[in-house]
Structures are given as C-alpha cells and as structure tokens.
CSV table of C-alpha atoms in Angstrom, one decimal:
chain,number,residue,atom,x,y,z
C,22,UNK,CA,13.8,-13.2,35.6
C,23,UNK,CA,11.3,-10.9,37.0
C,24,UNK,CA,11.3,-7.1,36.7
C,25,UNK,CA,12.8,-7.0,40.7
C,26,UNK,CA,15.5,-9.2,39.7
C,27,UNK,CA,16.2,-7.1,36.8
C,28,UNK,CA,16.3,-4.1,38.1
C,29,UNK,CA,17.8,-5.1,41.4
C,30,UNK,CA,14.8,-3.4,43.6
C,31,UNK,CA,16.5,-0.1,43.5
C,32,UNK,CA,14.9,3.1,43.8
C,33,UNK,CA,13.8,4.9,40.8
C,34,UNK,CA,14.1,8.6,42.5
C,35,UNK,CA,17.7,8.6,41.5
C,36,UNK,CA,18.8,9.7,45.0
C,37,UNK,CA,19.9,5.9,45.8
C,38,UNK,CA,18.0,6.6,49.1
C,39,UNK,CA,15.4,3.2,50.0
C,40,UNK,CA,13.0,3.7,52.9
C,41,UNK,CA,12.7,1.8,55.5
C,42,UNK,CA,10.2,0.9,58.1
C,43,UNK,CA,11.7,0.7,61.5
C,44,UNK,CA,8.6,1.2,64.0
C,45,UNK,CA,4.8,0.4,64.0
C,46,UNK,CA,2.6,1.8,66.1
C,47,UNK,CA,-0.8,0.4,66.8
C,48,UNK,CA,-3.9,0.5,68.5
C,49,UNK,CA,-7.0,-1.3,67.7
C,50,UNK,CA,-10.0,-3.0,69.1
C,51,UNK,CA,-7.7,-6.2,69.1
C,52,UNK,CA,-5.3,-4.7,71.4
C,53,UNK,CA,-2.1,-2.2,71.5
C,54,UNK,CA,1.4,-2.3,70.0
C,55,UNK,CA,2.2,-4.7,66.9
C,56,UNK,CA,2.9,-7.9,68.8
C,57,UNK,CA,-0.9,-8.0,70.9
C,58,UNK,CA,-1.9,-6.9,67.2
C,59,UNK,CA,-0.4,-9.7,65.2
C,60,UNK,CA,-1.0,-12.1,67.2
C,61,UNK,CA,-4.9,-11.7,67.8
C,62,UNK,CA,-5.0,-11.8,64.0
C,63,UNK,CA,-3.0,-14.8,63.3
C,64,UNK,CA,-5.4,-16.5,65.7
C,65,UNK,CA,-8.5,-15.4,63.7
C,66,UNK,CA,-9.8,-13.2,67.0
C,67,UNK,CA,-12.2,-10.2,66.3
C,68,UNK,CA,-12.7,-6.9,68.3
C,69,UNK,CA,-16.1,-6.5,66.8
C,70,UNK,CA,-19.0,-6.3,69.0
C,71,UNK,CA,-21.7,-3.8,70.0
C,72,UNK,CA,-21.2,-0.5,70.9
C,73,UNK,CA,-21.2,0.3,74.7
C,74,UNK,CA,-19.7,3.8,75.2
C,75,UNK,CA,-23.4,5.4,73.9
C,76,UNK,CA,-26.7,4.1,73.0
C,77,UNK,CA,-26.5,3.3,69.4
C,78,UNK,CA,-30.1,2.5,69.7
C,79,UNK,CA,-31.3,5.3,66.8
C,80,UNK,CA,-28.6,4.1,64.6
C,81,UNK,CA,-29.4,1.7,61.7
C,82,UNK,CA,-25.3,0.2,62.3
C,83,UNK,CA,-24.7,-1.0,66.0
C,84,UNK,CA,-21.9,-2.6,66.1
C,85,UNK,CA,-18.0,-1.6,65.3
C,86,UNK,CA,-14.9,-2.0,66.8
C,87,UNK,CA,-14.4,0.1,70.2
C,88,UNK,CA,-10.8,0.2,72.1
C,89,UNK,CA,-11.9,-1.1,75.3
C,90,UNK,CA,-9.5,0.4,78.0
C,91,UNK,CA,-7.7,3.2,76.1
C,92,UNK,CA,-6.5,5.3,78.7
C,93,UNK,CA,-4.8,8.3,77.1
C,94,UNK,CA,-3.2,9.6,80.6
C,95,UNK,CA,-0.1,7.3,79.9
C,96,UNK,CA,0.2,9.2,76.5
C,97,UNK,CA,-1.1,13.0,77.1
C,98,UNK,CA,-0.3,15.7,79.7
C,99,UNK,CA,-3.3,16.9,81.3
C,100,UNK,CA,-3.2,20.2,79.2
C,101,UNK,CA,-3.5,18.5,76.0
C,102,UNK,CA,-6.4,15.9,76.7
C,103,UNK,CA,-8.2,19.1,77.5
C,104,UNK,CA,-7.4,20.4,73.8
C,105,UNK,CA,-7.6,16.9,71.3
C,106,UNK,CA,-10.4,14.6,71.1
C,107,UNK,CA,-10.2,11.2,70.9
C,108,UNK,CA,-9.0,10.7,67.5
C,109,UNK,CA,-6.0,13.1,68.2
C,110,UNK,CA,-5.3,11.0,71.8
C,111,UNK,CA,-5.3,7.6,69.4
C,112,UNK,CA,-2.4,9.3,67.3
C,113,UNK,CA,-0.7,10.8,69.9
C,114,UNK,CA,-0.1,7.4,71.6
C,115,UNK,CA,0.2,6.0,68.3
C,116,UNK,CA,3.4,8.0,68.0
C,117,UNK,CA,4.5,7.0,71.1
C,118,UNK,CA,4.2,3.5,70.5
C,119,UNK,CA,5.9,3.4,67.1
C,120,UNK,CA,8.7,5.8,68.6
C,121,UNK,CA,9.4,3.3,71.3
C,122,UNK,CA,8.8,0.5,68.6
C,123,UNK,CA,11.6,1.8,66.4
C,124,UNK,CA,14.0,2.2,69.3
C,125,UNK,CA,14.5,6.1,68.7
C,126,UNK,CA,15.3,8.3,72.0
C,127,UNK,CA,12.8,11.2,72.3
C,128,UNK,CA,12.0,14.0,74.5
C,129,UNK,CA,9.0,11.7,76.4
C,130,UNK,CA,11.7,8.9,77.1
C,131,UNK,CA,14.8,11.0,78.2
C,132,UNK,CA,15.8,11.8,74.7
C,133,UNK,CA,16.5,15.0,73.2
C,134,UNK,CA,13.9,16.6,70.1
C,135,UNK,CA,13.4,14.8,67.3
C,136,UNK,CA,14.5,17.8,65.0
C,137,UNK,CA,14.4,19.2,61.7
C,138,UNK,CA,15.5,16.1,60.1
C,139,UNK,CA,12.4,14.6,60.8
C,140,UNK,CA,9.0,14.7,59.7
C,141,UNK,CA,5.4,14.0,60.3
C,142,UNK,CA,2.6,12.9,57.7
C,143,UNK,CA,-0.8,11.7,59.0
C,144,UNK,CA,-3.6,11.2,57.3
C,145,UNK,CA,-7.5,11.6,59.3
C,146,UNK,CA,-11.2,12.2,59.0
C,147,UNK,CA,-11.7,14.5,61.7
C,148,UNK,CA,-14.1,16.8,61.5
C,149,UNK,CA,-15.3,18.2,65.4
C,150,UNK,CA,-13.5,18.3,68.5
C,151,UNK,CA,-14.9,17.3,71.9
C,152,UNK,CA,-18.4,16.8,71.6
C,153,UNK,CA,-19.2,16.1,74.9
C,154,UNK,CA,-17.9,19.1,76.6
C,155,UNK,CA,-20.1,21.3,74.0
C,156,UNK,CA,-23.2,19.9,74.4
C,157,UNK,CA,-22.7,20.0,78.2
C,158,UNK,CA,-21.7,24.1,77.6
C,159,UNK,CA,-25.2,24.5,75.4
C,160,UNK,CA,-27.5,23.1,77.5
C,161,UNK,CA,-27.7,26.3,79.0
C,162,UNK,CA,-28.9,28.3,75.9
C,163,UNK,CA,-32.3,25.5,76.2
C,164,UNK,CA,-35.5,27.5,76.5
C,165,UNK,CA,-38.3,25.6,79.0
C,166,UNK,CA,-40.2,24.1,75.5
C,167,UNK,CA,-37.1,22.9,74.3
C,168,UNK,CA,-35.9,24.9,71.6
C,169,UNK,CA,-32.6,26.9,71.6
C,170,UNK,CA,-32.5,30.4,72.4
C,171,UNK,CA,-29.8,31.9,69.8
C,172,UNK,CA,-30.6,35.6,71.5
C,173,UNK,CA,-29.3,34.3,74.4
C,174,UNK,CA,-26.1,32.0,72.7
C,175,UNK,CA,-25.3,35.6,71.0
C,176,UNK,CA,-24.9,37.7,74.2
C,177,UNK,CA,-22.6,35.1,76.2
C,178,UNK,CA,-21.6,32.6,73.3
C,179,UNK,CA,-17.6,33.9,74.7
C,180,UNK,CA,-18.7,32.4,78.6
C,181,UNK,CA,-20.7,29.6,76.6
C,182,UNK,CA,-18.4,28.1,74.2
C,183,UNK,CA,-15.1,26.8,75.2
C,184,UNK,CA,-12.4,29.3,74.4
C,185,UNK,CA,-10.4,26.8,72.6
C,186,UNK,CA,-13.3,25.0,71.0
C,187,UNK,CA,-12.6,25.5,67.2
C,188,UNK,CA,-9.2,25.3,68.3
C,189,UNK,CA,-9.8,21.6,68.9
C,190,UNK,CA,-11.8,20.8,66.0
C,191,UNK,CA,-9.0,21.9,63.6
C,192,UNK,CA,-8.4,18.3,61.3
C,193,UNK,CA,-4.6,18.3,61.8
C,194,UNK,CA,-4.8,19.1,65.7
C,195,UNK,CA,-3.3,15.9,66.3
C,196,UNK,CA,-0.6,17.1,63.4
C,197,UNK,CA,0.9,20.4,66.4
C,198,UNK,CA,0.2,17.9,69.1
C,199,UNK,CA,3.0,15.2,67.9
C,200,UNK,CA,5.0,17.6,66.3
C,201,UNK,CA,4.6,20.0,69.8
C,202,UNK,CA,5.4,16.8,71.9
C,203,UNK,CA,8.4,14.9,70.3
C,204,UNK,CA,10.1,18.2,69.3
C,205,UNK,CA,9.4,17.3,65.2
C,206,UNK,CA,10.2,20.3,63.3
C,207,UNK,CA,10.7,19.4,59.6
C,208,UNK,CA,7.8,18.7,56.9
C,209,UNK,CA,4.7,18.2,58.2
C,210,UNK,CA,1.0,17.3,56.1
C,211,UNK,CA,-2.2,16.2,57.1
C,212,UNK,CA,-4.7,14.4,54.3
C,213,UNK,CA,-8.2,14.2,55.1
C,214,UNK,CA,-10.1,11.5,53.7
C,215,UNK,CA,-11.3,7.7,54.2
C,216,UNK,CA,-9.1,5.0,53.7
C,217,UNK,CA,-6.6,6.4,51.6
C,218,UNK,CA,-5.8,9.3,53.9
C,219,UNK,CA,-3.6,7.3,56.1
C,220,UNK,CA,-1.9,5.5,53.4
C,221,UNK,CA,-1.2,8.7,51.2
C,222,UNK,CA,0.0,10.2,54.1
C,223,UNK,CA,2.7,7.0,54.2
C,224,UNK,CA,3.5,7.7,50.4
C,225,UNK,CA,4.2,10.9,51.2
C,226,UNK,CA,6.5,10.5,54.1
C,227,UNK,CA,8.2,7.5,51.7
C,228,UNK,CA,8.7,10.2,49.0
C,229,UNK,CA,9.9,12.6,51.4
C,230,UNK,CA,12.8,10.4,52.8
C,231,UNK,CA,13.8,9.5,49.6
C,232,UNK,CA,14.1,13.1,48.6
C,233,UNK,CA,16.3,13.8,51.0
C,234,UNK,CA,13.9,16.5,52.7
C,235,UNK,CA,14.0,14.2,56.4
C,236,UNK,CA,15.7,11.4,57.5
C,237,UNK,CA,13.1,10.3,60.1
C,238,UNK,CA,9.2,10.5,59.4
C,239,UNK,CA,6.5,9.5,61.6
C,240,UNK,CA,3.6,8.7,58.7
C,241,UNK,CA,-0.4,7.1,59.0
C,242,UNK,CA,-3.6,7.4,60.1
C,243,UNK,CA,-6.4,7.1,63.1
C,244,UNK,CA,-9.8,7.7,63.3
C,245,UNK,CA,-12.3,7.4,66.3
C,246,UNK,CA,-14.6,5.8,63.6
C,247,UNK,CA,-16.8,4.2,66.4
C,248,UNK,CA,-17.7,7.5,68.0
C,249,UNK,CA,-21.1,9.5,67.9
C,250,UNK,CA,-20.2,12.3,65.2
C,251,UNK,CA,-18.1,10.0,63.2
C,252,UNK,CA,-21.6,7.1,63.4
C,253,UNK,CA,-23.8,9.5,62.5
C,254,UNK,CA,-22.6,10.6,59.0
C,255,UNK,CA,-21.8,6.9,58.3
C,256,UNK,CA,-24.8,5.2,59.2
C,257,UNK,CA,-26.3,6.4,56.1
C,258,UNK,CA,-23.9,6.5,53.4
C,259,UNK,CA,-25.3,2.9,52.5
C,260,UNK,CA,-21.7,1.1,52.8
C,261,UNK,CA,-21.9,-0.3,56.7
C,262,UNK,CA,-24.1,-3.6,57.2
C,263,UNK,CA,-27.1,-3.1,59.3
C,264,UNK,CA,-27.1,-7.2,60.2
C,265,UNK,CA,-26.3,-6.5,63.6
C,266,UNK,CA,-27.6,-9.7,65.2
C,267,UNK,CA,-24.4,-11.8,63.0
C,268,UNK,CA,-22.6,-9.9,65.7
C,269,UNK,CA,-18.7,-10.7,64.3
C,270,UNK,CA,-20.0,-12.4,61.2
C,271,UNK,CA,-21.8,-9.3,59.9
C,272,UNK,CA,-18.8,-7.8,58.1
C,273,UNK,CA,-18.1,-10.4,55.3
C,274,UNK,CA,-15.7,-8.9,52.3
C,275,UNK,CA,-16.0,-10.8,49.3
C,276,UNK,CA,-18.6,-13.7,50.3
C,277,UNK,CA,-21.7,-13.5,48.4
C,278,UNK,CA,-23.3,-12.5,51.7
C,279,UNK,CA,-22.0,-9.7,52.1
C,280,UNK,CA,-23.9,-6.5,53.1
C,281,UNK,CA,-21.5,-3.8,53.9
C,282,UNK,CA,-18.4,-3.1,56.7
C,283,UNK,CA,-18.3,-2.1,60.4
C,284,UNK,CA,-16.3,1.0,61.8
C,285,UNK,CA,-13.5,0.2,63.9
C,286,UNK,CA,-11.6,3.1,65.8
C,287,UNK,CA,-7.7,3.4,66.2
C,288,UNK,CA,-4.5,4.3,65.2
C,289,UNK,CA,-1.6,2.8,62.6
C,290,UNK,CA,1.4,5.0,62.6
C,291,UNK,CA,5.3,4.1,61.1
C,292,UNK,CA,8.3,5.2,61.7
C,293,UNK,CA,10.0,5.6,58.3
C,294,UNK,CA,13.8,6.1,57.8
C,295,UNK,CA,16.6,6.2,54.9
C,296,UNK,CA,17.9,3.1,55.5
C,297,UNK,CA,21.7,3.5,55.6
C,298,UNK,CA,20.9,6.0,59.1
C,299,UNK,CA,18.8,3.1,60.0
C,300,UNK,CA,21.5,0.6,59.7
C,301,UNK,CA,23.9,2.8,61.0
C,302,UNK,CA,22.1,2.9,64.7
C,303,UNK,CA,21.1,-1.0,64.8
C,304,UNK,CA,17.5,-0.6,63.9
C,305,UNK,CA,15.3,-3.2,63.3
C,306,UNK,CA,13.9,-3.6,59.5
C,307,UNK,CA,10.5,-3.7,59.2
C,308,UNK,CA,10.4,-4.0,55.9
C,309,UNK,CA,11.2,-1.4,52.9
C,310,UNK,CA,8.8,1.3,51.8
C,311,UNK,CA,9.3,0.5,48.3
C,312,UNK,CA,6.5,1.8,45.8
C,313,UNK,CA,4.3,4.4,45.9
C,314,UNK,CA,0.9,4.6,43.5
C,315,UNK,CA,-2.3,6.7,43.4
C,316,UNK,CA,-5.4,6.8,41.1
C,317,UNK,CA,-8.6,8.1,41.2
C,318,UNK,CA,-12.1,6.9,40.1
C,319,UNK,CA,-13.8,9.8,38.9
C,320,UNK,CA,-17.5,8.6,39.8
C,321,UNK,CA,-20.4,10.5,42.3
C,322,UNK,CA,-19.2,9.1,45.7
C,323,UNK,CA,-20.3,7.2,47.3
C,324,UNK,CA,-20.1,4.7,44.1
C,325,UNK,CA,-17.0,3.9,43.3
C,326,UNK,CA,-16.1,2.7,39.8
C,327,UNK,CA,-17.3,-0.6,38.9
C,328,UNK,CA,-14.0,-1.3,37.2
C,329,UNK,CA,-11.9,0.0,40.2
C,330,UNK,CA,-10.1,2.3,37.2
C,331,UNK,CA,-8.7,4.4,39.7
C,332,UNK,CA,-7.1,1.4,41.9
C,333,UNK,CA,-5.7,0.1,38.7
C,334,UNK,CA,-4.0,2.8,38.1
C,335,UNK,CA,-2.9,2.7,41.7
C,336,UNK,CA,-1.4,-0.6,42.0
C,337,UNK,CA,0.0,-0.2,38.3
C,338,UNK,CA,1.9,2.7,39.3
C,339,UNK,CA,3.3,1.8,42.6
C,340,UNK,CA,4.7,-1.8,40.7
C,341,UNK,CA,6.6,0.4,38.4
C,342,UNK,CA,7.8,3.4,41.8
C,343,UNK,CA,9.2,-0.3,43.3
C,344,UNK,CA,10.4,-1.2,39.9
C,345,UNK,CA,8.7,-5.1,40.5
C,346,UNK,CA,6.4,-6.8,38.3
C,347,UNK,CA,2.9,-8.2,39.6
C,348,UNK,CA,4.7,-11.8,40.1
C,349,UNK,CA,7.2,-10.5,42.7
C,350,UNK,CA,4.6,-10.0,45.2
C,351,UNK,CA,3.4,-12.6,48.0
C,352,UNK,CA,0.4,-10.9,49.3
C,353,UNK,CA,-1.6,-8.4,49.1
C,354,UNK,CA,-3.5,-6.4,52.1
C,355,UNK,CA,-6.7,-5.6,50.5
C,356,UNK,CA,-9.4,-2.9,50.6
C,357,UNK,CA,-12.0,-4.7,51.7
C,358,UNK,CA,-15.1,-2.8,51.7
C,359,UNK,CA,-17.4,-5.4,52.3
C,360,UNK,CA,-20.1,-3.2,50.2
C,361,UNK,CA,-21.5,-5.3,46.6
C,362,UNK,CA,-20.0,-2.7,43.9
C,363,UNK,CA,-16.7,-2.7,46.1
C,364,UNK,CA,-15.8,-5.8,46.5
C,365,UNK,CA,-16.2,-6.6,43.1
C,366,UNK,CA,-14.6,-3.9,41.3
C,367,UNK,CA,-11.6,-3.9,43.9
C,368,UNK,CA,-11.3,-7.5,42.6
C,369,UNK,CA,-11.7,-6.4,38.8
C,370,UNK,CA,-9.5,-3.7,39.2
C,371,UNK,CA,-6.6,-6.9,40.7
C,372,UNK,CA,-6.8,-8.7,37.6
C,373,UNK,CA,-7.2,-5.5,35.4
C,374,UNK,CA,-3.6,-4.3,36.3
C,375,UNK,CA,-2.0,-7.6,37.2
C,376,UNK,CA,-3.1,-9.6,34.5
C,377,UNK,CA,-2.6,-14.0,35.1
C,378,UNK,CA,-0.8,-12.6,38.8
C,379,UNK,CA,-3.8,-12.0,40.3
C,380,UNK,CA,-5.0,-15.1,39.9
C,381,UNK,CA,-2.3,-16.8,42.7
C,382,UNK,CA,-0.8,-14.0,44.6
C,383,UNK,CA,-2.5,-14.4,48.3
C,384,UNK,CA,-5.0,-11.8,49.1
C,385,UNK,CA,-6.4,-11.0,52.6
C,386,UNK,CA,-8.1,-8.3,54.7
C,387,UNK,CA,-7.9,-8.1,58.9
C,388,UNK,CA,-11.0,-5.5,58.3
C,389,UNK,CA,-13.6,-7.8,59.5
C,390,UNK,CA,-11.2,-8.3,62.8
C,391,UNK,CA,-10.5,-4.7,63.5
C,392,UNK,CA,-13.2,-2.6,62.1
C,393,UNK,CA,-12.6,-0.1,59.3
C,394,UNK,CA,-10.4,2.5,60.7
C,395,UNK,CA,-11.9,4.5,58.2
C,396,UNK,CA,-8.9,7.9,58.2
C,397,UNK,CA,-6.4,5.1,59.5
C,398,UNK,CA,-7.5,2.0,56.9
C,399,UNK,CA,-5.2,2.0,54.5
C,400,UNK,CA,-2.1,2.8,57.3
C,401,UNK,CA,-3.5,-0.3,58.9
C,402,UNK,CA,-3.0,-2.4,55.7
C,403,UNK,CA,0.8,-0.8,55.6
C,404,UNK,CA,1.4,-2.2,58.9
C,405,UNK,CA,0.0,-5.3,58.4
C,406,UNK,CA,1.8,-6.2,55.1
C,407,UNK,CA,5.1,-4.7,57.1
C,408,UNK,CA,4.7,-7.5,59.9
C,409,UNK,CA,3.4,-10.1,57.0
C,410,UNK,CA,7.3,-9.5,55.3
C,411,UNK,CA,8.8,-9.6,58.7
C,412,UNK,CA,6.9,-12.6,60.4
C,413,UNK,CA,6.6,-15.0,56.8
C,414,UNK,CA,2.9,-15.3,57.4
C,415,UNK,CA,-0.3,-14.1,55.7
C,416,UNK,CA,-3.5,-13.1,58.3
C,417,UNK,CA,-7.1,-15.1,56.7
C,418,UNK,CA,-9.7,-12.9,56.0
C,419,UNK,CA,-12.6,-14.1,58.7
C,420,UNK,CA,-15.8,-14.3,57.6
C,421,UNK,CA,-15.2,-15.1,54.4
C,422,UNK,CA,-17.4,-18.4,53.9
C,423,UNK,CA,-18.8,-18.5,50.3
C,424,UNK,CA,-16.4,-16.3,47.7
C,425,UNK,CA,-18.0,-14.7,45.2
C,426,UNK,CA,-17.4,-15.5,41.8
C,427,UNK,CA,-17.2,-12.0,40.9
C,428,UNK,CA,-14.4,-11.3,43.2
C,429,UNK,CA,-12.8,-14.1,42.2
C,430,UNK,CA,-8.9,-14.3,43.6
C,431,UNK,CA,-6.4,-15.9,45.9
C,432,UNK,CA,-8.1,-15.1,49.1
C,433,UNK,CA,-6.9,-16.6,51.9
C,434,UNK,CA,-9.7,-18.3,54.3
C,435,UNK,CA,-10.0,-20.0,57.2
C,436,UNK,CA,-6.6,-19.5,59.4
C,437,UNK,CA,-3.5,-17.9,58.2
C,438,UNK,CA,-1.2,-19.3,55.9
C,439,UNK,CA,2.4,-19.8,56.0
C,440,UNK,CA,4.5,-18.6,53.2
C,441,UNK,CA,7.6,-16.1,53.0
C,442,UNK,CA,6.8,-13.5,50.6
C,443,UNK,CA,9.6,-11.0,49.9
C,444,UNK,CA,7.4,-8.4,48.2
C,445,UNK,CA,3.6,-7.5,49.6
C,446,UNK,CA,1.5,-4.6,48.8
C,447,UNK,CA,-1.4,-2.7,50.5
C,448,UNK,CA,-4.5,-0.9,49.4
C,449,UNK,CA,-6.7,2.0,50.3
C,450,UNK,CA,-9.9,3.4,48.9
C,451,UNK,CA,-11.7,6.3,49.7
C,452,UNK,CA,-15.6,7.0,49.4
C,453,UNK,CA,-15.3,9.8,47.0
C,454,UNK,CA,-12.7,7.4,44.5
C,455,UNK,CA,-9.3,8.0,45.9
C,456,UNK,CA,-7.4,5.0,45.7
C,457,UNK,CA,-3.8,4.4,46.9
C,458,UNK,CA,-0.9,1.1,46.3
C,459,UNK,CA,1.7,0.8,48.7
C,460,UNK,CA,4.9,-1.5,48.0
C,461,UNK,CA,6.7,-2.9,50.5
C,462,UNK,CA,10.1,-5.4,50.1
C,463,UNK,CA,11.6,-7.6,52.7
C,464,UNK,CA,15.0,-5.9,53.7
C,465,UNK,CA,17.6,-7.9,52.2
C-alpha cells in the first residue's frame, strides 16, 4: 500500500479544502490555448527558430522561441497597451484564456467582477517597461558626436520621458492590470525570479485556497524571454547554447551534447479553485493542486548545487504536503536546464530524494519545444503535468539523442508515451538556487 493509499490523498492543512485546477491558459511559440499547445507537443513539433523581431546579430545566442502573431488588441484596451510591455500583454491574455478555459463569467465576457473571493498570484522576471518608446524619446538628448547630453536630459527630462514610464516598468504591472481588468480584489503577490517564480507563485495560490483566504485564484508566470532587454542579460550568464547553426537541435537537456537552453517567450496561467465550488458549478477538473515543496541551494549563482540539495528538499517536501510517496507518481515535468552542472545535479537531486523511484517513474521536459519561459518555466511544467493527468499521456523530450550516464533516469525519448498516471509532479529552478515541487493528482 503506498503512502496515497494510506492516507487517502487528503490534504494535510486540516481545512479539508483540495485545490483544483479548472483552467489553463497558454501561449507559447507552439501556439495559443492548451489544446494548439498539447497537441504540437504530442507531435514532437518545436517553436524554436531564429530570432526575427531584431537583429540578434551582436548576441552570442540567436535563436529562442518567439510568439509569431501575438496580437494583444484582442486582449488589451488601447489605454493599457500604452502602459504594459510585452510581458504584461502575454499575462494579460494569459488570464483571459485560462478564464474562458475554466468556464468562469467575467467582466470581459458579460460577467460581473471576479471579487474578493478571488485572487491573483503571478510570478515574472520583468525588469523595464517599453523599451522602444524610450529610446525613440532619448534620441533627442544625442549631441552631433554621438554622446548624450545629460544637461540637456535634466532641463526637459519631464517633456522627454514618458510620464508613465517608471510606471510601466514596475515588475507586478501586469499584477494591477489583471486584477484592474477582471474586477480581482482579494490576495494578490507577485515573485520575481527564473523558473521558480511562476511555479511559487502557483504554490502560493494552492496554499491560499486551501486556507480559506479565496475561493478562485488566477496563479503562474510569463516572460518575454526572447526580447532585447531580457537577451541581453542572458546571453552571458553562460547557461544558453551558442550552437546556433543545430537550429531546433541546439537545446538538448540531458544528452551528452548538451551545451546550454534557448529562451522561449510566453505565458502559463491556472485557474485554481476549492474543489467542492468547482463541482458545485460543473467545472471541468484539470487535475488537483496537491503538494507544495520549496528548497534552496545555497551556492554563488549562477552555479547551482552539484547535488541539486535544494531540489531535494523541494520534491521531498511537496511528497509529504500531497501526503504520496515517490512510487505514486507517473511522471515528472522536469527542469531541464540543458546547462552540464544542471542537468546532472537535477538528476542527482531525483534519485537523492526518491530513492529506487527514480529509477522508473517517466521523466520529460517540452523545454526544448517551447523555449525556456524563463519567469513562466516552472508554470509551464504545472500545466503541462495538469494536461499529462487529464489526457493519460506523457510529452518526449526532443532532442534528447545520447543520455548521459550522469543524468541517468526514466526519460522519455523519441515520441510520447502512453500511460495513465494518476499522480505527476513538476519542477522549477532558478539561477540563483531557488528550487520549487509541484504535486498534482488526477481528480477522482
């Protein structure tokens, strides 16, 4: 009997409230919505390719995952796209799309606000607002030679600047936006960070529903990881492959080839909901939100620990938050990184807290597909291991050609595999050693 059946997969919070996922929302270079989403990865198809919306020509890393025909008119008013960047415009529609996912009326569709019963926790890695409105503004503080004239910026910086520029550039922008549009007016966070924003920001929520503090939460992450800014600070962090002539092969997680990951922008946002409210309109189960765990590595970023101490901790904990023991679970939506000391401790960290489990319990990563969505990574693995539990198959992890020994594990290669797992789990690491478990449960 394992620990599930013994403990009969109820909550350990004490409330007897169980979470529920009941919409996903998501955009990625593979398409929009879950079902264009799922079933480009089932398929094996990739959104990588080189980078077209600037010349990427200085930049050691040319290639990622761009969202081809994002228009964000059918999700923004005209006053807000002149306020949030692009980021904030992927999480906005986001929103929309898990809203409309999860069947729940709102003031966009003919529906009334949201309310205080229902919160919002997203997780980013924003960190400037619309660059190319700025740098049009400042060309005009450019002397003849070239240089900029601050004399002249501090006379008429207030004509210069756009009045609502660091406005714009706030990290939770997109956090008023959502909140401002469907009428949400209980908890809200923002987490800023890498992967593990977006999933912490899902924990969270989960935490918050069980608690009793909402009833509804819209929780994940989004990044616009392929843009200029966001390029520039990762090109040379030493974790994205500069083998831009493999094209889609370059990002390879766990093959002995491997040389580092690709950016991918977008957005994966859930609708979470205490699942007897759920029921009690005729929503559609997802999958439960069932274990929560965090840990954190402790080492000089960008290195993460070559043990993956802090993921261990991670996945150890959110076993025991879903009350399930490392057996119970069907798959697992890994990290990914693609980088050598990654990889390898992500894998060592598997085995470290799941002992002889980790040696059969299937492991896969759509990273090399979508990109890393960097802020919305770990939200991304959420979603997926939501649709793995609600569809009975597992997503192959592509490029993955010649394992390496030292990340030995059940991955799943080649095409996706059948199977019917009822628990899954997904992982999130951040560059400066956050690390985050999610456990998720087929609804009985």
């Amino acid at each position: 009997m394992t620990a599930g059946q013994r403990h009969g997969g109820a909550s350990m919070n004490g409330t007897g409230r169980q979470v529920v996922i009941t919409g996903i929302g998501l955009l990625t270079a593979l398409g929009e919505g879950p079902e264009a989403n799922w079933k480009a990865l089932v398929s094996g198809e990739s959104g990588i390719g080189p980078i077209r919306t600037y010349d990427p020509s200085p930049l050691q890393t040319r290639l990622g995952g761009e969202i081809a025909d994002f228009d964000a008119t059918r999700f923004a008013n005209r006053r807000q796209l002149r306020t949030i960047n692009r980021g904030d415009r992927l999480a906005l529609a986001a929103a929309r799309l898990a809203l409309d996912d999860a069947g729940l009326p709102h003031t966009q569709a003919g529906g009334d606000e949201l309310g205080h019963r229902a919160g919002l926790y997203l997780g980013g890695n924003k960190s400037l607002g619309r660059t190319e409105q700025l740098i049009d503004e400042l060309k005009v503080i450019r002397r003849p030679d070239g240089t900029a004239d601050m004399a002249h910026l501090g006379r008429h910086g207030d004509t210069i600047m756009p009045p609502l520029f660091f406005v714009e550039g706030l990290p939770a922008g997109a956090v008023f936006t959502i909140s401002q549009t469907y009428g949400i007016r209980g908890a809200s966070t923002f987490f800023a960070g890498y992967a593990d924003a977006g999933a912490t920001a899902i924990g969270r929520a989960m935490r918050a529903v069980r608690r009793g503090d909402a009833d509804v939460a819209i929780a994940g992450g989004y990044d616009d990881a392929t843009s200029w800014w966001s390029m520039t600070l990762l090109d040379r962090l030493g974790i994205l492959t500069t083998r831009n002539e493999m094209g889609q092969e370059a990002y390879r997680p766990y093959d002995r080839d491997r040389s580092g990951g690709l950016p991918g922008e977008g957005a994966a946002l859930l609708v979470l909901e205490e699942k007897q409210v759920a029921l009690r309109r005729g929503a559609r189960v997802y999958a439960e939100l069932a274990g929560y765990g965090a840990g954190h590595d402790a080492r000089t970023p960008p290195t993460s620990d070559p043990q993956g101490r802090g993921l261990a901790r991670a996945v150890r904990r959110s076993l025991e938050d879903a009350r399930l023991a490392a057996d119970d679970l069907g798959h697992i939506a890994s990290d990914g990184a693609a980088t050598r000391l990654g990889d390898a401790g992500e894998s060592i960290a598997l085995r470290t807290a799941m002992g002889s489990a980790a040696g059969f319990v299937p492991v896969s990563t759509v990273k090399p597909q979508t990109g890393h969505l960097v802020g919305g990574g770990g939200a991304l693995n959420a979603a997926v291991s939501a649709l793995v539990l609600h569809r009975g198959v597992v997503p192959a992890t592509l490029n993955l050609d010649d394992p390496d020994p030292a990340c030995a594990l059940d991955h799943v290669r080649g095409s996706a595999r059948e199977s019917r797992p009822s628990h899954a789990m997904a992982l999130a690491r951040g560059i400066e050693g956050q690390a985050v478990a999610l456990t998720l449960s087929r609804p009985a």
